Short mmCIF file of C-alpha atoms in Angstrom, two decimals:
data_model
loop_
_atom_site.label_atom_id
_atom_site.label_comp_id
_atom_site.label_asym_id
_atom_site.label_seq_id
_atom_site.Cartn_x
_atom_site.Cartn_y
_atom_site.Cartn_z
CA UNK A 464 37.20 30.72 8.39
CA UNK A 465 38.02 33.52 6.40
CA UNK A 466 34.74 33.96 5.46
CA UNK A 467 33.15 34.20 8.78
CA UNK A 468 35.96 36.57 10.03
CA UNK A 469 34.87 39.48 7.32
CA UNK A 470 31.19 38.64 7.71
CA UNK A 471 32.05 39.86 11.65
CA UNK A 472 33.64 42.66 10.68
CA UNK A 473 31.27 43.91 8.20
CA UNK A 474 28.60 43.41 10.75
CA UNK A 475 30.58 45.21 13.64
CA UNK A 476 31.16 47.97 10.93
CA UNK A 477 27.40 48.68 10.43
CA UNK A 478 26.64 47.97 14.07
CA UNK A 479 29.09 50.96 14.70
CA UNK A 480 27.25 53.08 11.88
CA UNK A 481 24.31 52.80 13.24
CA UNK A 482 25.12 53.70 16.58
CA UNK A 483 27.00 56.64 15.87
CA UNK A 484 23.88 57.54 13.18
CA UNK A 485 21.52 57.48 16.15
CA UNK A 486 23.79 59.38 18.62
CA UNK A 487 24.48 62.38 15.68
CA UNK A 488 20.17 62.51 16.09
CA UNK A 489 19.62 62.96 19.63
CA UNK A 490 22.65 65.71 19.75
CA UNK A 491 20.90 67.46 17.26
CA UNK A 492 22.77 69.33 14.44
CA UNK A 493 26.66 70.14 14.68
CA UNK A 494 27.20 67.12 17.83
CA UNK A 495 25.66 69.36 19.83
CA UNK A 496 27.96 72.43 19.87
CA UNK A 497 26.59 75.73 20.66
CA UNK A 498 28.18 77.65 17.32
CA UNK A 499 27.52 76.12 14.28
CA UNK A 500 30.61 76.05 10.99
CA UNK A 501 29.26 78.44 9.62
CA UNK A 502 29.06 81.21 12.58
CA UNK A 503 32.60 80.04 13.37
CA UNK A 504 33.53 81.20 9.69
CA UNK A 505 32.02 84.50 10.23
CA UNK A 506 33.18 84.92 13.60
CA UNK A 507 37.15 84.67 11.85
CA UNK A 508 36.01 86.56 9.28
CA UNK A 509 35.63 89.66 11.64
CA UNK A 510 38.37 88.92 13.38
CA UNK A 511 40.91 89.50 10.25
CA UNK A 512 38.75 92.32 9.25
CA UNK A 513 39.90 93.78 12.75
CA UNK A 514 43.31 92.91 13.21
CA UNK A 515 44.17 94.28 9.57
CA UNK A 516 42.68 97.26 10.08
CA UNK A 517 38.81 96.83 8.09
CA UNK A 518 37.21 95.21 5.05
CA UNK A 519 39.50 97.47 2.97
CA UNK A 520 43.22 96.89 4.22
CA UNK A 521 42.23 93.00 4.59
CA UNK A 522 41.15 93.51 0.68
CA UNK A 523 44.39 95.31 -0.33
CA UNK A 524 46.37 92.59 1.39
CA UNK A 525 44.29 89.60 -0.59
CA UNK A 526 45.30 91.69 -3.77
CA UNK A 527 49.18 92.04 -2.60
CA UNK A 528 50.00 89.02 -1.75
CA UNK A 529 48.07 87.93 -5.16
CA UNK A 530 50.33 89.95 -7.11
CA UNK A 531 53.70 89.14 -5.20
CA UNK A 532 53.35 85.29 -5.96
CA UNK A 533 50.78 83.16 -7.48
CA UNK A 534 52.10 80.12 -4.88
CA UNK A 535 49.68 82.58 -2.41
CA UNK A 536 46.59 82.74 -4.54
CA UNK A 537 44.94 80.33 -1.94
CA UNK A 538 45.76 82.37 1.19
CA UNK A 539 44.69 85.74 -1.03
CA UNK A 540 41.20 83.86 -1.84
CA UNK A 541 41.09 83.29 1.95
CA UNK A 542 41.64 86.87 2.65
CA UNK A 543 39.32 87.99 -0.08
CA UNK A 544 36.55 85.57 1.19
CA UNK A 545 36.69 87.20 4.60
CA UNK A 546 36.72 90.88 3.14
CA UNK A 547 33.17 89.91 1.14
CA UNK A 548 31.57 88.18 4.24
CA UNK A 549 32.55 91.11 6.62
CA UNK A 550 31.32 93.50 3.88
CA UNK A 551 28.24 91.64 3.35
CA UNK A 552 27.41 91.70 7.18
CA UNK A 553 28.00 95.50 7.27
CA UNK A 554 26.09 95.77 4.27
CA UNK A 555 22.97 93.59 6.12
CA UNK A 556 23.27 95.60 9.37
CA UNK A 557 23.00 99.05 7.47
CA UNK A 558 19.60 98.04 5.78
CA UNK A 559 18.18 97.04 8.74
CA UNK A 560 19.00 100.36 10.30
CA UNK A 561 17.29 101.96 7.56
CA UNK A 562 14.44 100.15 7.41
CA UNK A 563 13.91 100.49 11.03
CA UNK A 564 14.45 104.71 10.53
CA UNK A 565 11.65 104.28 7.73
CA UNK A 566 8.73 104.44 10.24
CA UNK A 567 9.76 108.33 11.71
CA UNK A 568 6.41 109.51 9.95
CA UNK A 569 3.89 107.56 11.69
CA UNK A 570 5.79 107.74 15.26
CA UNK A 571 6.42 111.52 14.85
CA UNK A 572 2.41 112.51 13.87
CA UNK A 573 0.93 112.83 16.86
CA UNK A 574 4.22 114.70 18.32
CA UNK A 575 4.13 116.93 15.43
CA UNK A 576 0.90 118.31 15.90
CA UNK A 577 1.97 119.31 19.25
CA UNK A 578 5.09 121.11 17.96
CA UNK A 579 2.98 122.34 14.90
CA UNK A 580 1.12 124.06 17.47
CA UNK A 581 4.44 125.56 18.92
CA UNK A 582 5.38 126.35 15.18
CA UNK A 583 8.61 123.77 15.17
CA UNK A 584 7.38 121.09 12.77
CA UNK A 585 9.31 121.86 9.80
CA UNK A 586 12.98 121.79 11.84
CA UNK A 587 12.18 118.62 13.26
CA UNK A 588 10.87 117.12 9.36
CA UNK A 589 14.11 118.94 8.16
CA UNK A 590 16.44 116.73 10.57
CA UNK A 591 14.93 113.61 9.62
CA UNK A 592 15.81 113.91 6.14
CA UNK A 593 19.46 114.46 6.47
CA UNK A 594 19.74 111.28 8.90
CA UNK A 595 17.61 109.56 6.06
CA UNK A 596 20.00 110.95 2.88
CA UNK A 597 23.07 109.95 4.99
CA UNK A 598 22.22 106.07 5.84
CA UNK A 599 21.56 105.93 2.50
CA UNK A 600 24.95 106.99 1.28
CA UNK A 601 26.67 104.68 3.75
CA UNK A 602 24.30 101.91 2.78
CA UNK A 603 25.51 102.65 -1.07
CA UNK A 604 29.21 102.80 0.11
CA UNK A 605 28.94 99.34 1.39
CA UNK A 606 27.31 97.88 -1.61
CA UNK A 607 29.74 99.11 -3.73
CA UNK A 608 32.67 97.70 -1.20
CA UNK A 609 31.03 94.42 -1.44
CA UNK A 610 30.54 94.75 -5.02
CA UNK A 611 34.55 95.32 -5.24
CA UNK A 612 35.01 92.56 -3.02
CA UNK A 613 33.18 90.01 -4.67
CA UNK A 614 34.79 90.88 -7.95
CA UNK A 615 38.11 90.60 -6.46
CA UNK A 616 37.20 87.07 -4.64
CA UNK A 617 35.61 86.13 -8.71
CA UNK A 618 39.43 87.27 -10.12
CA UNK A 619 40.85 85.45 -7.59
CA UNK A 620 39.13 82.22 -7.84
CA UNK A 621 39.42 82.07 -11.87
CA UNK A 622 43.08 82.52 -11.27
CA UNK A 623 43.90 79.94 -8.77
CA UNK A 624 41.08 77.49 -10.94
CA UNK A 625 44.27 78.16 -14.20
CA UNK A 626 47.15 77.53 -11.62
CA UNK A 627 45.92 75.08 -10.36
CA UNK A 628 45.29 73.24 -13.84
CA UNK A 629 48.91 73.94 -14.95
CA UNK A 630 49.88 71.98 -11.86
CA UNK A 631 48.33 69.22 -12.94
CA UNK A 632 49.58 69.21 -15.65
CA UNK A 633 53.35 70.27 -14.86
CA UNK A 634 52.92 67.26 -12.57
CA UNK A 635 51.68 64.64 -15.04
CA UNK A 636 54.65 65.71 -17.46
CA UNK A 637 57.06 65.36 -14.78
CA UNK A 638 55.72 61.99 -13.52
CA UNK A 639 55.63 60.87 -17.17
CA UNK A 640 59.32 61.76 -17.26
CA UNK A 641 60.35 60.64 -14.52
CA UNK A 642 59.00 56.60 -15.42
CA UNK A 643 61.87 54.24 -15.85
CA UNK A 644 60.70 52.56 -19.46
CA UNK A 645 63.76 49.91 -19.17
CA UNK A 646 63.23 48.20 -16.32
CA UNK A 647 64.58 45.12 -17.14
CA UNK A 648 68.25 46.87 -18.30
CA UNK A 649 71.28 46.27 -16.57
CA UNK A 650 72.11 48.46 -13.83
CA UNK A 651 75.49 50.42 -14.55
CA UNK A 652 78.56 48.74 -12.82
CA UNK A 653 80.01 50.40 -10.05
CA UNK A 654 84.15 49.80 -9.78
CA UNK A 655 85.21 47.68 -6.70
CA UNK A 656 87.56 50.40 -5.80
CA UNK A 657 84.47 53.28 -5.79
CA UNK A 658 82.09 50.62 -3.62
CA UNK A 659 81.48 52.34 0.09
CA UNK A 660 82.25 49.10 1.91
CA UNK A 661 86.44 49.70 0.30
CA UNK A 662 86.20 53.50 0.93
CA UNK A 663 89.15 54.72 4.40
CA UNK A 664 87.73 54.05 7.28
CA UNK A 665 88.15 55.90 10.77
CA UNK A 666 89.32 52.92 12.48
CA UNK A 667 89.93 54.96 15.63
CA UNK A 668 93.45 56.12 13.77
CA UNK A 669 94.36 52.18 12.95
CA UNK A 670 94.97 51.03 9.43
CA UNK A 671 94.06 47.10 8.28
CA UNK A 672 98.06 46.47 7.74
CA UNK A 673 98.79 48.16 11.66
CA UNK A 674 95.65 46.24 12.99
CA UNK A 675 97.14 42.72 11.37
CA UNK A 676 100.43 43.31 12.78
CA UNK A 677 99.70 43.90 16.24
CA UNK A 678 96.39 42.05 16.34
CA UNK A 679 94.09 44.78 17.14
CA UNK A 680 90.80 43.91 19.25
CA UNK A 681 88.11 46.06 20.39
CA UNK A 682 87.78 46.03 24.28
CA UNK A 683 84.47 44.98 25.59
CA UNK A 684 84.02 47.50 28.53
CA UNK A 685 85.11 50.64 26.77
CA UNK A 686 85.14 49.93 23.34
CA UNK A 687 88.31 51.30 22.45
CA UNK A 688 90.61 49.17 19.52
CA UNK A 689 94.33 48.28 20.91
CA UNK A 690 96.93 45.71 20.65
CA UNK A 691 95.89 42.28 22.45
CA UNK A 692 99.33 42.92 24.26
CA UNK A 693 97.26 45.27 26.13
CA UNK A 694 94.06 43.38 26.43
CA UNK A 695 92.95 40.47 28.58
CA UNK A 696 91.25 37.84 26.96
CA UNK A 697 88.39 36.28 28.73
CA UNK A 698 87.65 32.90 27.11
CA UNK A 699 84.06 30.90 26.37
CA UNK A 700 84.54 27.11 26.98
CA UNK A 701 82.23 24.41 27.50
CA UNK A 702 81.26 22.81 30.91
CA UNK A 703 82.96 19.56 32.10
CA UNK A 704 80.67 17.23 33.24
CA UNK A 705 82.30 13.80 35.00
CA UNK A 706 79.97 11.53 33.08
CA UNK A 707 80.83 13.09 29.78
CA UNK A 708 83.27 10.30 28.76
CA UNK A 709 81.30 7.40 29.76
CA UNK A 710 78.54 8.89 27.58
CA UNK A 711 81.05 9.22 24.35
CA UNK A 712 82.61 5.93 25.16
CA UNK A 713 78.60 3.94 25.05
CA UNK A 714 77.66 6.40 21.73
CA UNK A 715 81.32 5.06 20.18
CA UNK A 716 80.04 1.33 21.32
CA UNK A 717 76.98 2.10 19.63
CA UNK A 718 78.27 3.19 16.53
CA UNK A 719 80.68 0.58 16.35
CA UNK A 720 77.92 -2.51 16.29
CA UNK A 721 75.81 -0.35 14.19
CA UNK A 722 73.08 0.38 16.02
CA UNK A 723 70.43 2.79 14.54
CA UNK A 724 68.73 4.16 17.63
CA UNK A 725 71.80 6.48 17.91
CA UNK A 726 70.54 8.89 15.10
CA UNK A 727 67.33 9.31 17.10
CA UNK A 728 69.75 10.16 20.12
CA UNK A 729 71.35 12.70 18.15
CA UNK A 730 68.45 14.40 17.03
CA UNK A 731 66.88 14.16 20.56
CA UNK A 732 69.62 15.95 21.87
CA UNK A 733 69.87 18.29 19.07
CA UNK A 734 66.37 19.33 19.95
CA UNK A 735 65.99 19.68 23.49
CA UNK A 736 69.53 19.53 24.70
CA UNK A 737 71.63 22.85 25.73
CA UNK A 738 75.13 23.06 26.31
CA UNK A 739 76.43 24.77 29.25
CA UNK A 740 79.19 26.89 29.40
CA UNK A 741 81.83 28.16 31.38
CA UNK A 742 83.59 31.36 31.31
CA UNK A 743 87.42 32.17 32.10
CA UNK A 744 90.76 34.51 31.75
CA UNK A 745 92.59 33.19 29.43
CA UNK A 746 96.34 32.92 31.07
CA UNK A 747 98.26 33.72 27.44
CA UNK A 748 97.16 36.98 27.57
CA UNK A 749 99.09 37.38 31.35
CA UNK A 750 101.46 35.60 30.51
CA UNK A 751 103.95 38.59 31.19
CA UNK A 752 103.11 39.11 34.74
CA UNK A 753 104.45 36.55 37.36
CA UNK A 754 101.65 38.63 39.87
CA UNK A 755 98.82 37.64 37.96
CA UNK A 756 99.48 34.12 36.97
CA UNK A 757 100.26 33.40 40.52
CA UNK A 758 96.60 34.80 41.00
CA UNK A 759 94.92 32.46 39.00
CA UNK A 760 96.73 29.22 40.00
CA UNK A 761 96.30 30.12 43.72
CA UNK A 762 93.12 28.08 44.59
CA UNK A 763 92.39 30.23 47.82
CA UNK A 764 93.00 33.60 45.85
CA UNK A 765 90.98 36.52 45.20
CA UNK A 766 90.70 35.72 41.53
CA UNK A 767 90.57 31.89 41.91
CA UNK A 768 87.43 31.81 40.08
CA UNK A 769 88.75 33.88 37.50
CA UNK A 770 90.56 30.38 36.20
CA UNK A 771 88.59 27.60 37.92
CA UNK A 772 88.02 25.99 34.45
CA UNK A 773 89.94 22.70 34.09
CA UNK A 774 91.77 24.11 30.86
CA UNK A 775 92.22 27.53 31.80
CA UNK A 776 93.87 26.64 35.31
CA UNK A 777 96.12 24.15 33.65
CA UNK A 778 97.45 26.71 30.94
CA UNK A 779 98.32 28.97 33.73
CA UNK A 780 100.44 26.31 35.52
CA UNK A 781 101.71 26.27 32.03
CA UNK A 782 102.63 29.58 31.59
CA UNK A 783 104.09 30.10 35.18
CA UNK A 784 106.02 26.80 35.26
CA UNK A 785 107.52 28.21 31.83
CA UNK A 786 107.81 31.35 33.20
CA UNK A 787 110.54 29.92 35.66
CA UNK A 788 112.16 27.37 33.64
CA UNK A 789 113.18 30.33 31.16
CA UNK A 790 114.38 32.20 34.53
CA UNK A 791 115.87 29.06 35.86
CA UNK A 792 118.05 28.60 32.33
CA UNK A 793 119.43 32.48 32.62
CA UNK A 794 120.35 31.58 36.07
CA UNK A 795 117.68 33.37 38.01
CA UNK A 796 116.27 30.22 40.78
CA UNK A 797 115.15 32.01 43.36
CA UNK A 798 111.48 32.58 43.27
CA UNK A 799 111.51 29.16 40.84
CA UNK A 800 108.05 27.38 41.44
CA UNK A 801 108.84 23.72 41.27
CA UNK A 802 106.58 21.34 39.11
CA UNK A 803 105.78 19.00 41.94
CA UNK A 804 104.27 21.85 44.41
CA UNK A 805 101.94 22.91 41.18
CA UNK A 806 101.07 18.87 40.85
CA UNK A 807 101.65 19.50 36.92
CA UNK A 808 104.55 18.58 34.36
CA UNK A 809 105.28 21.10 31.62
CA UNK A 810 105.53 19.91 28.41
CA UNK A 811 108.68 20.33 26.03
CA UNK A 812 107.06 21.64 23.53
CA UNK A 813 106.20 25.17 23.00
CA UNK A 814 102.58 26.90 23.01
CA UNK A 815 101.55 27.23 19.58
CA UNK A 816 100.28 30.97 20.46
CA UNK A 817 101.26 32.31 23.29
CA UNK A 818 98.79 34.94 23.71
CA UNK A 819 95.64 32.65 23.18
CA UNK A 820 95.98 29.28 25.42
CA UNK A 821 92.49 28.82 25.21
CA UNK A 822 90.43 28.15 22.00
CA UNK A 823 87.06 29.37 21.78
CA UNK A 824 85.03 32.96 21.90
CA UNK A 825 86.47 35.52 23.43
CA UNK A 826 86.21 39.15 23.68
CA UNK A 827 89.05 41.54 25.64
CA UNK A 828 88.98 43.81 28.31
CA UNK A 829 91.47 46.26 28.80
CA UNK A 830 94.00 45.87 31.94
CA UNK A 831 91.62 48.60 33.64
CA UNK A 832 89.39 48.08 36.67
CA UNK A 833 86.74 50.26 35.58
CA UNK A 834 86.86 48.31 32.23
CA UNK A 835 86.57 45.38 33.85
CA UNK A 836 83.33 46.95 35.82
CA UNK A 837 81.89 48.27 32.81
CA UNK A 838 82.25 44.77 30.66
CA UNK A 839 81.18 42.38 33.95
CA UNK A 840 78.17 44.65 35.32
CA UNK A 841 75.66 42.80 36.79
CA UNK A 842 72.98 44.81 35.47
CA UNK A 843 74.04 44.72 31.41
CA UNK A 844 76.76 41.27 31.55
CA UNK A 845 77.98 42.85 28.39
CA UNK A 846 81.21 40.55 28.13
CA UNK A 847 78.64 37.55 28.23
CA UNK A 848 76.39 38.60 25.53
CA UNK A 849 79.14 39.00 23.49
CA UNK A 850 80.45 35.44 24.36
CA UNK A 851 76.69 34.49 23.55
CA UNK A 852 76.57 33.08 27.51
CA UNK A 853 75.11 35.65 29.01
CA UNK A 854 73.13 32.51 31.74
CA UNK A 855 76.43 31.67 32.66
CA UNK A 856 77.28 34.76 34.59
CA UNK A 857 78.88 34.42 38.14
CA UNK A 858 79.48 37.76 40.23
CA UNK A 859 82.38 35.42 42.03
CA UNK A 860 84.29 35.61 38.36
CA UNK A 861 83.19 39.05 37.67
CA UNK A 862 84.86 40.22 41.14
CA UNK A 863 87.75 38.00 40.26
CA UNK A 864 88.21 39.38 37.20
CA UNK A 865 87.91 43.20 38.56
CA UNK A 866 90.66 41.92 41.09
CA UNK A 867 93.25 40.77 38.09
CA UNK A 868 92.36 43.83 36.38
CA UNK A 869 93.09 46.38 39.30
CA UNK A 870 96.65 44.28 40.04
CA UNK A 871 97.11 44.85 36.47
CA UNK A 872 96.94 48.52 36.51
CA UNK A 873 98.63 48.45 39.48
CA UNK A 874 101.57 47.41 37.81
CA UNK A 875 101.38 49.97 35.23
CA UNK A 876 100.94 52.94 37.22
CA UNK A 877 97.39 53.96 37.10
CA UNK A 878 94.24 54.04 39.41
CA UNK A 879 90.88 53.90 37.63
CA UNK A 880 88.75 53.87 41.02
CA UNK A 881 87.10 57.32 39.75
CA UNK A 882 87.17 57.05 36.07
CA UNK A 883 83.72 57.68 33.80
CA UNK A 884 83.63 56.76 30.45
CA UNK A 885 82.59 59.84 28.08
CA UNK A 886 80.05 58.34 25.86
CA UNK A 887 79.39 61.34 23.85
CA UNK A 888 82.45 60.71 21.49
CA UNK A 889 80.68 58.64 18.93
CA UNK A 890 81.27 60.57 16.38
CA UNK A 891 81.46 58.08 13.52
CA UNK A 892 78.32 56.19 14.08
CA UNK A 893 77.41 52.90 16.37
CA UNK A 894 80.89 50.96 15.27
CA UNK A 895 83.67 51.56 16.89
CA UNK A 896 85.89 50.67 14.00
CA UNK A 897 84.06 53.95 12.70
CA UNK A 898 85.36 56.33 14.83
CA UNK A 899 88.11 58.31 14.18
CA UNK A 900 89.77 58.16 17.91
CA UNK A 901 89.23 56.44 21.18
CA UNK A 902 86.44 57.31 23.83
CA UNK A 903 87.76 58.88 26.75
CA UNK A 904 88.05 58.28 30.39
CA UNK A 905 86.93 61.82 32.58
CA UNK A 906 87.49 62.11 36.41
CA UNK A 907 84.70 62.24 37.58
CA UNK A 908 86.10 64.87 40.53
CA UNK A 909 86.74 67.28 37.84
CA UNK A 910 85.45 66.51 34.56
CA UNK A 911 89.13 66.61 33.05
CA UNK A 912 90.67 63.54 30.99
CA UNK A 913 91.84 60.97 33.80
CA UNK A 914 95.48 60.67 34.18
CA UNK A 915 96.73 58.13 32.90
CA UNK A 916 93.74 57.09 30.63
CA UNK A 917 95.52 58.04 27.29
CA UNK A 918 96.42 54.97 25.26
CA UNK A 919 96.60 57.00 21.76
CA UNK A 920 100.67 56.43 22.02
CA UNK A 921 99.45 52.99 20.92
CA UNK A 922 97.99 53.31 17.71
CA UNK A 923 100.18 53.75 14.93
CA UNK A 924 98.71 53.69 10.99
CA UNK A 925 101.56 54.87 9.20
CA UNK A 926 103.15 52.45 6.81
CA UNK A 927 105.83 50.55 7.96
CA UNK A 928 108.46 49.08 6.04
CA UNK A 929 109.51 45.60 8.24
CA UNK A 930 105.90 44.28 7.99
CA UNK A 931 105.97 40.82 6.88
CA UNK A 932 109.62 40.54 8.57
CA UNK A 933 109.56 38.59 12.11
CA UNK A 934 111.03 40.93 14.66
CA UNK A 935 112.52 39.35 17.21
#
């Protein structure tokens, strides 16, 4: 196959030679253009002889620029070149002039016998021999200009020929020198402490022993590193599907008499199978707010969807029924949600983490509602790339998320209806651990920082001297 393949190309190859052969003939010489190289050559020639002032300035400046710096001996030779084919073309045009003054004899006979007659033949032979002596003086200036001028381009060229053979063989020394003859050595060690990847780091002003301590995460929709106390974690978990557990319950059945078809089923549905997934706030991370957990456990409420995974809306009946059993025990029962109205019994046992009910991917999203639009768009979905779900994007969740987010800045303080994001901050590369400080929010009535926007109070990289002690 091979074979055939270059046996078509070589044959399209001299198909296309012999075209373009054939086409070059009926254009004629030069493709058909109406000024050939070599008048082109002259025609610059003439044009440098003019714009430096004649043959003899353009010749001074070959001869300068020679002497300043042998690096310009080819641009000299250039201007030298030009010089001898103006001269030359001078030098042509003056010997035809006087060859065409030659025949004044022979035109002038027949008027000289009538001005013989009138006694003015000897003024008129008188005239003609001046012109004659004075062509032939500028005809022997020009021959000795072009004489110069060849010499000139001749000391030119034998220079450049000896540069240009002690660059050759500078550069064969130098390439000589420059081959490694140990290639097979060991390479020297570099100290784990000088390696780039253990050099400081920008870190957006964070240090590794703050970012451990306070759990720093990068938010999704602006990209800025805080605390996850001041994130919202948004959760990847996988579908539920009702016959899920009569499925596991035949593979266990399976298993159990020993059945071999059920490797085949594995690797059938490790092939063409694809797991679905489902996308959700994780209720840890709002734990703190009775306003938003009541939001995602109310199943006709704006941000219903925001929990309508099994799991997620059962840790937030979680969180709020411990929510009010810790008010109920300091004596505070009168917004207490009881466990019957929520259809769900808390256990007496303690989350394990708090802040992350829901195992999984995540990413976080700061308590903003312009983070929230930036990380749910419907045009990028960047929070579900990240989660690696991007199919599983609803704009129901996205709006319920936007919802939680606004109540959540509504507790703080702060409206981020008319906030931009400045992208232009980068300044330490496509990371953001890499940057030394956060991207900022700009009104976009005013092009000033938003109010409100600032979250720099939060970062903190100095070393402190309880880490490793639990505060309480």
């Amino acid at each position: 196959r091979d074979i055939h393949a270059g046996r078509r190309a070589d044959a399209k190859a001299a198909r296309r030679e012999r075209r373009d052969a054939k086409h070059a003939r009926e254009l004629g010489p030069h493709l058909g253009s109406a000024n050939s190289p070599a008048s082109v050559d002259a025609a610059m020639s003439r044009e440098l002889a003019a714009m430096a002032g004649g043959v003899d300035a353009l010749a001074r400046r070959a001869r300068d620029l020679a002497l300043a710096n042998e690096r310009n001996l080819e641009v000299a030779l250039r201007l030298a070149s030009a010089a001898a084919d103006v001269a030359a073309e001078e030098l042509r045009d003056a010997s035809l002039e006087a060859e065409a003054d030659l025949d004044w004899p022979e035109s002038s006979s027949s008027s000289g016998r009538a001005d013989a007659r009138a006694g003015s033949f000897h003024g008129s032979f008188d005239d003609a021999s001046r012109t004659a002596a004075a062509e032939r003086r500028t005809a022997e200036a020009r021959r000795e200009r072009l004489s110069a001028c060849a010499e000139s381009v001749s000391d030119l060229s034998s220079r450049l020929s000896k540069r240009l053979l002690h660059d050759e063989w500078s550069a064969t020394i130098a390439a000589f020198a420059a081959k490694d003859w140990h290639v097979d050595r060991k390479k020297p060690r570099v100290r784990p402490k000088d390696r780039r990847c253990n050099q400081p780091k920008a870190r957006q002003g964070w240090n590794k022993r703050a970012m451990r301590e306070t759990g720093v995460r990068v938010c999704v929709g602006c990209e800025r590193m805080l605390p996850t106390t001041e994130l919202i974690r948004v959760a990847r978990m996988a579908d539920v599907d009702d016959g899920e557990g009569d499925e596991i319950d035949e593979k266990t059945e399976k298993e159990s008499r020993g059945d071999e078809s059920i490797d085949e089923e594995k690797e059938k549905k490790k092939n063409g199978g694809k797991c679905k997934w489902s996308v959700a706030i994780d209720p840890g991370s709002v734990a703190g707010s009775d306003a938003l957990l009541r939001m995602l456990v109310d199943p006709r409420g704006r941000a219903a969807d925001a929990a309508k995974h099994p799991a997620a809306s059962a840790a937030a009946k979680r969180a709020l029924l411990r929510r009010d059993r810790n008010r109920a025990r300091a004596g505070d029962s009168n917004e207490r949600t009881s466990e019957v109205d929520l259809g769900f019994n808390l256990p007496r046992h303690p989350a394990r983490r708090p802040t992350n009910a829901l195992q999984g991917r995540a990413v976080y999203v700061c308590r903003r509602g312009a983070c929230a639009r930036a990380a749910f768009d419907p045009k990028t979905r960047r929070a579900h790339r990240a989660l690696r779900a991007a199919g599983a994007y609803a704009a129901a969740f996205a709006s319920a998320v936007e919802d939680v987010c606004v109540a959540a800045e509504i507790e703080d303080g702060v409206d981020s209806s008319r906030w931009v994001l400045e992208r232009a901050a980068r300044d330490g590369g496509g990371t953001p651990g890499r940057w030394s400080r956060h991207p900022r929010y700009l009104d976009e009535r005013n092009g000033a920082e938003a109010e409100g926007s600032d979250q720099t109070f939060l970062v903190w990289a100095a070393e402190r001297s309880d880490f490793g002690t639990r505060r309480t």
